[in-house]
Amino acid sequence: MKFFVLICFIKCAVSLAPTENFTYNRTLISPDLFTVFWKHDKTEATFEIHFKDSRWAMFGIWGSNFSDVIMAWLNNDQTGHFSDQRLLPNNELILDSEHNWILLDAFYKDGTNVFKFKRFIDLSCKTISKEDLNIQPGLIKIVFATGNNLNPIKIAEPNQIEFELLSNNYGPYSCPIPVSAKVLNSKPTEYYSNIFELIPGVYNLYWNYTDTEIVFEIHCKTNGWVGFGLSPNGGMDKSDVVIGWISDGRTNFTDRHIQGRSVLIDEKQDWHLLKSYESNGVNVFKFKRSIKLCDPDDSIIVKGTPNVIFAFGLNDPLPGQDINYHNDNRGSTKINLITSSKVNVQNDEPDSEILDINIENLVLPKQDTYYYCKGFKIPKNLTQKRHIYKYEFIFPEINYKRMHHSLLYECEPGYDGENPKYEDGECYTDSIKGKYCQVISLGWAVGGEKVFYFPKDAGYPIGGDTEYSFLVLELHYDNPKLDIGFIQKSTLRFHLTKNLRQKELGVLTLGTDSSPYGIAIPPQMDQFSIKSYCFNDCLNQKLSDQNINIISANPHTHLSGLEVSTKIIRKGKDIGYLFRNEFYDFNYQNSYILNPPVQITKDDELITECIYKTRDRTKFTYGGLGTRQEMCYHFLTYYPRQSTFKNCLSVPSGESYYSLIQQIKKNENLNLPEFNSSTFYQTVNKMYQLLDKKQISDNLRKTFKEFYDNTKVSQICGKYTENQHEQIKISELYVEPDPCKEVSQNDSKLSNVVNMIVNFFRKIFNFFSGLF
């Protein structure tokens, strides 16, 4: 007996403590193999379960028709599973359609799996679902189990125990008093495709646009004036704005520009008021303007994410006076006002089929950045080729803001996920994805549209004789606060048709390698350019008998990216941008439709340029997967699909890196190992490690700028080649047409014609006047 007590004392002493002070605890499986801790108030109960020596645990409330339970486990890589399920009387498990047990924490420590979660005591507080049970006062039955089999769908021998979860001291139990969301009680005057809350509950922006014109409608809750406009940098100076107020039933509305802090009325009024009124304390102004204006006091609205500024005053200006200071009632943000040339939303095809790729009930480790990948085998019943005519990303409300991007990769022809076996999990520790599945096909990034329609005559192939039979869905989860990562359900949904469209689509990736060898940006740079190349030998090889037509462009960098562009060089001559986003913003990424499509030929070369700003950083920013690292890509959707043309990238050559290392080794007095082909990565890594410990000088910044401006590059045309290329040098830059100059010339021609007519009639008038 004494021996048993000693063993128990030792084992209990090393038991893992709960993450907080809980009011109650109960050992479900002795000795401390399964313990539950809990606490509650009038509305919620919070639980924490600790279990050992088992792969999974089940815990929940027993019921006669079903038991309301959670299933939980962690894998060796700290990913895991947490789900809200029903345990039926025959001991089978069924997933609930919605989560009502909310995960708060999950980790493995000292041999113990820990899951912390909460739920409402009365589920009617959250849902009308009949898939869950309320927690009742008094004695209730708890059901629980542990096991080691993989992905259990049936519990062999669930355990039951009866005890009280709720203390009478807290009753009666009720729902929390709902916190009313700030809502602006005002409806727009028409249907708008685009809506943005500038200040929740206070200031809303609505807009529609065509290829030539944009209509805005602003709703602002104030008794004073309202301002809205476009800014070159997010500040007031040099901004193009409108100011409006309604006083004694009269509307004052003017097109203005800002110099310093002076809000000046334009000589020419190019923002035209369509409607205005005041209702329930909300001022409404509807107005329009041309997208391209040639007034020096106005801005041209371009594709991308220009800065929008907004403000309001608490009172109307006094008669004869102008607006007063806005104090803190102002802001600025970046908005994709014009995402692309509009593609009309289409009706579903008559034979439409839906195919989903789901990532669900997934626990992610507490890491700053995590890339999770899930394999997906094309269903065997898709023996006939289909076209994807529409795809959409459906994300959960929980943790949606932490999702940075999701990309779909095609795998090599012949690879079906079996040999070698593909395992879901972290993307870049698994060499299988890197070896077999590197072709990007479809995607979404933060700030982008979650529903995408291809043009009515174009579709993306899947099934049948399509060259790929296995896909990998990648989800980048950004978690700088290192909170628990949990994805209830994330879905990529394809809308398919057997009615194949005329144009079959593919995706071409341009850019450079996302590693320190492709990207190394010194700190405290206002602008730092990195160019990558798709040379003529690659395009000539891949497009020997056929041109391709680009229908959409999706630029991509991370937080320090300012601008992304790709230029076309045709037979040595710069013919302009394929696409340029000069107002790139990490938080507002989109796929931009090119209408009409842009043609690429075998005679072309392509230059992709990413420009970065690192003014607020103290160390180098390197290429990498993390949000605070960098990338430089341009994803281009095109037709007709080329089965062997998936990417065209470039990286600085080894020879150029050798020269850079020798120069830095000498100038910065670095102790680096000898540089040769076998020590390349080791030497480059060592150089950057040492540089990160130094104060970065202007001379070092200049060295890296000259390196990227002059480096020889090696090309990746489907695969890496050692062949070196000189950078493409442009002898004569293409000058984009100036729409204002064209308008000025047309106005001048019209003016000349008018003057000729006037002079003609003046001569006739003078002639007849002379007769009398």
Tab-separated table of C-alpha atoms in Angstrom, residues 329-485:
chain	number	residue	atom	x	y	z
A	329	ASN	CA	-12.609	62.384	-37.944
A	330	ARG	CA	-10.491	61.318	-40.868
A	331	GLY	CA	-8.523	58.415	-42.288
A	332	SER	CA	-6.822	56.872	-45.282
A	333	THR	CA	-6.721	53.394	-46.730
A	334	LYS	CA	-5.897	51.570	-49.939
A	335	ILE	CA	-8.761	50.225	-52.018
A	336	ASN	CA	-8.916	48.368	-55.313
A	337	LEU	CA	-11.277	50.865	-56.934
A	338	ILE	CA	-10.713	49.307	-60.361
A	339	THR	CA	-9.787	45.654	-60.010
A	340	SER	CA	-9.899	44.953	-63.748
A	341	SER	CA	-11.928	45.490	-66.840
A	342	LYS	CA	-15.185	44.089	-65.603
A	343	VAL	CA	-16.191	40.541	-66.481
A	344	ASN	CA	-19.931	40.120	-66.172
A	345	VAL	CA	-21.089	37.642	-63.553
A	346	GLN	CA	-22.352	34.598	-65.430
A	347	ASN	CA	-25.192	32.227	-64.816
A	348	ASP	CA	-24.222	28.675	-63.955
A	349	GLU	CA	-23.906	26.294	-66.878
A	350	PRO	CA	-26.953	24.016	-67.361
A	351	ASP	CA	-24.832	20.908	-66.722
A	352	SER	CA	-22.874	22.499	-63.888
A	353	GLU	CA	-21.140	20.136	-61.444
A	354	ILE	CA	-19.480	21.083	-58.161
A	355	LEU	CA	-16.176	19.655	-56.952
A	356	ASP	CA	-14.799	20.680	-53.532
A	357	ILE	CA	-11.356	20.441	-51.984
A	358	ASN	CA	-11.749	20.850	-48.218
A	359	ILE	CA	-9.334	21.527	-45.382
A	360	GLU	CA	-11.313	21.155	-42.166
A	361	ASN	CA	-11.051	20.700	-38.391
A	362	LEU	CA	-7.352	21.427	-38.676
A	363	VAL	CA	-5.185	22.434	-35.714
A	364	LEU	CA	-2.027	24.340	-36.691
A	365	PRO	CA	1.108	24.837	-34.594
A	366	LYS	CA	1.892	28.169	-32.937
A	367	GLN	CA	4.278	29.429	-35.577
A	368	ASP	CA	4.691	32.853	-37.160
A	369	THR	CA	4.097	31.433	-40.628
A	370	TYR	CA	2.794	28.010	-41.556
A	371	TYR	CA	2.181	26.468	-44.961
A	372	TYR	CA	-0.249	23.571	-44.859
A	373	CYS	CA	-0.711	21.362	-47.924
A	374	LYS	CA	-3.436	18.852	-48.701
A	375	GLY	CA	-3.272	16.404	-51.585
A	376	PHE	CA	-6.274	15.794	-53.830
A	377	LYS	CA	-6.620	12.997	-56.360
A	378	ILE	CA	-8.808	13.788	-59.359
A	379	PRO	CA	-11.942	11.617	-58.928
A	380	LYS	CA	-12.013	8.525	-61.127
A	381	ASN	CA	-15.509	9.364	-62.359
A	382	LEU	CA	-14.145	12.377	-64.221
A	383	THR	CA	-13.228	10.189	-67.183
A	384	GLN	CA	-14.475	12.889	-69.525
A	385	LYS	CA	-12.625	16.200	-69.482
A	386	ARG	CA	-14.432	19.132	-67.885
A	387	HIS	CA	-13.704	22.835	-67.884
A	388	ILE	CA	-13.664	24.881	-64.703
A	389	TYR	CA	-15.614	28.013	-65.617
A	390	LYS	CA	-15.812	29.447	-62.112
A	391	TYR	CA	-13.989	28.837	-58.852
A	392	GLU	CA	-14.447	30.208	-55.351
A	393	PHE	CA	-12.669	30.110	-52.027
A	394	ILE	CA	-15.029	29.661	-49.083
A	395	PHE	CA	-13.393	30.559	-45.789
A	396	PRO	CA	-14.684	30.282	-42.205
A	397	GLU	CA	-15.373	33.336	-40.090
A	398	ILE	CA	-13.042	32.006	-37.388
A	399	ASN	CA	-9.425	33.009	-38.086
A	400	TYR	CA	-10.202	34.138	-41.653
A	401	LYS	CA	-8.048	37.247	-41.216
A	402	ARG	CA	-4.989	35.063	-40.581
A	403	MET	CA	-5.210	33.432	-43.985
A	404	HIS	CA	-2.632	35.064	-46.244
A	405	HIS	CA	-3.101	33.113	-49.450
A	406	SER	CA	-4.183	29.800	-50.914
A	407	LEU	CA	-2.667	28.289	-54.051
A	408	LEU	CA	-3.480	25.197	-56.059
A	409	TYR	CA	-0.588	23.239	-57.580
A	410	GLU	CA	-0.685	20.752	-60.433
A	411	CYS	CA	1.524	17.705	-60.040
A	412	GLU	CA	3.661	16.188	-62.768
A	413	PRO	CA	2.015	13.949	-65.374
A	414	GLY	CA	2.013	10.356	-64.132
A	415	TYR	CA	2.151	11.220	-60.417
A	416	ASP	CA	-1.117	10.265	-58.674
A	417	GLY	CA	-0.118	10.699	-55.032
A	418	GLU	CA	0.624	7.012	-54.475
A	419	ASN	CA	4.203	6.270	-55.429
A	420	PRO	CA	5.717	7.796	-53.385
A	421	LYS	CA	2.776	8.319	-51.030
A	422	TYR	CA	1.739	11.934	-50.533
A	423	GLU	CA	1.146	12.910	-46.883
A	424	ASP	CA	-0.816	16.020	-45.927
A	425	GLY	CA	1.015	18.457	-43.661
A	426	GLU	CA	3.657	21.180	-43.735
A	427	CYS	CA	4.342	21.994	-47.384
A	428	TYR	CA	8.063	22.530	-47.512
A	429	THR	CA	9.434	19.854	-45.206
A	430	ASP	CA	7.972	17.265	-47.588
A	431	SER	CA	10.227	16.759	-50.597
A	432	ILE	CA	7.368	15.146	-52.524
A	433	LYS	CA	5.625	18.456	-53.169
A	434	GLY	CA	8.900	20.118	-54.127
A	435	LYS	CA	9.744	17.326	-56.521
A	436	TYR	CA	6.389	16.522	-58.116
A	437	CYS	CA	3.934	19.373	-57.471
A	438	GLN	CA	5.323	22.831	-58.256
A	439	VAL	CA	3.049	24.145	-61.025
A	440	ILE	CA	0.747	26.900	-59.766
A	441	SER	CA	-2.685	26.870	-61.379
A	442	LEU	CA	-5.316	28.816	-59.387
A	443	GLY	CA	-5.160	30.936	-56.283
A	444	TRP	CA	-6.389	33.592	-53.906
A	445	ALA	CA	-4.487	36.108	-51.779
A	446	VAL	CA	-5.461	38.432	-48.965
A	447	GLY	CA	-7.656	41.286	-50.163
A	448	GLY	CA	-8.548	39.532	-53.413
A	449	GLU	CA	-11.883	38.458	-54.808
A	450	LYS	CA	-12.984	35.079	-53.440
A	451	VAL	CA	-15.183	34.250	-56.451
A	452	PHE	CA	-13.660	34.251	-59.929
A	453	TYR	CA	-15.329	33.758	-63.319
A	454	PHE	CA	-13.308	32.948	-66.398
A	455	PRO	CA	-14.404	34.651	-69.632
A	456	LYS	CA	-17.408	32.972	-71.238
A	457	ASP	CA	-15.307	31.374	-73.979
A	458	ALA	CA	-12.510	30.099	-71.678
A	459	GLY	CA	-12.133	27.318	-69.112
A	460	TYR	CA	-9.485	25.543	-67.038
A	461	PRO	CA	-9.186	21.802	-67.770
A	462	ILE	CA	-9.681	19.006	-65.243
A	463	GLY	CA	-10.228	15.257	-65.632
A	464	GLY	CA	-10.253	13.178	-68.807
A	465	ASP	CA	-6.982	13.395	-70.734
A	466	THR	CA	-5.732	16.481	-68.842
A	467	GLU	CA	-2.036	15.947	-68.158
A	468	TYR	CA	-2.302	16.104	-64.342
A	469	SER	CA	-4.187	13.653	-62.089
A	470	PHE	CA	-3.173	14.935	-58.651
A	471	LEU	CA	-3.430	18.411	-57.092
A	472	VAL	CA	-2.045	19.979	-53.924
A	473	LEU	CA	-3.907	22.783	-52.160
A	474	GLU	CA	-1.600	25.082	-50.189
A	475	LEU	CA	-2.841	27.334	-47.391
A	476	HIS	CA	-0.534	30.007	-45.981
A	477	TYR	CA	-1.534	30.809	-42.394
A	478	ASP	CA	-0.039	34.031	-41.028
A	479	ASN	CA	0.165	34.070	-37.238
A	480	PRO	CA	2.526	36.812	-35.938
A	481	LYS	CA	0.990	36.741	-32.431
A	482	LEU	CA	1.607	32.984	-32.173
A	483	ASP	CA	-1.987	32.225	-31.212
A	484	ILE	CA	-3.526	28.802	-31.673
A	485	GLY	CA	-4.188	28.123	-35.312
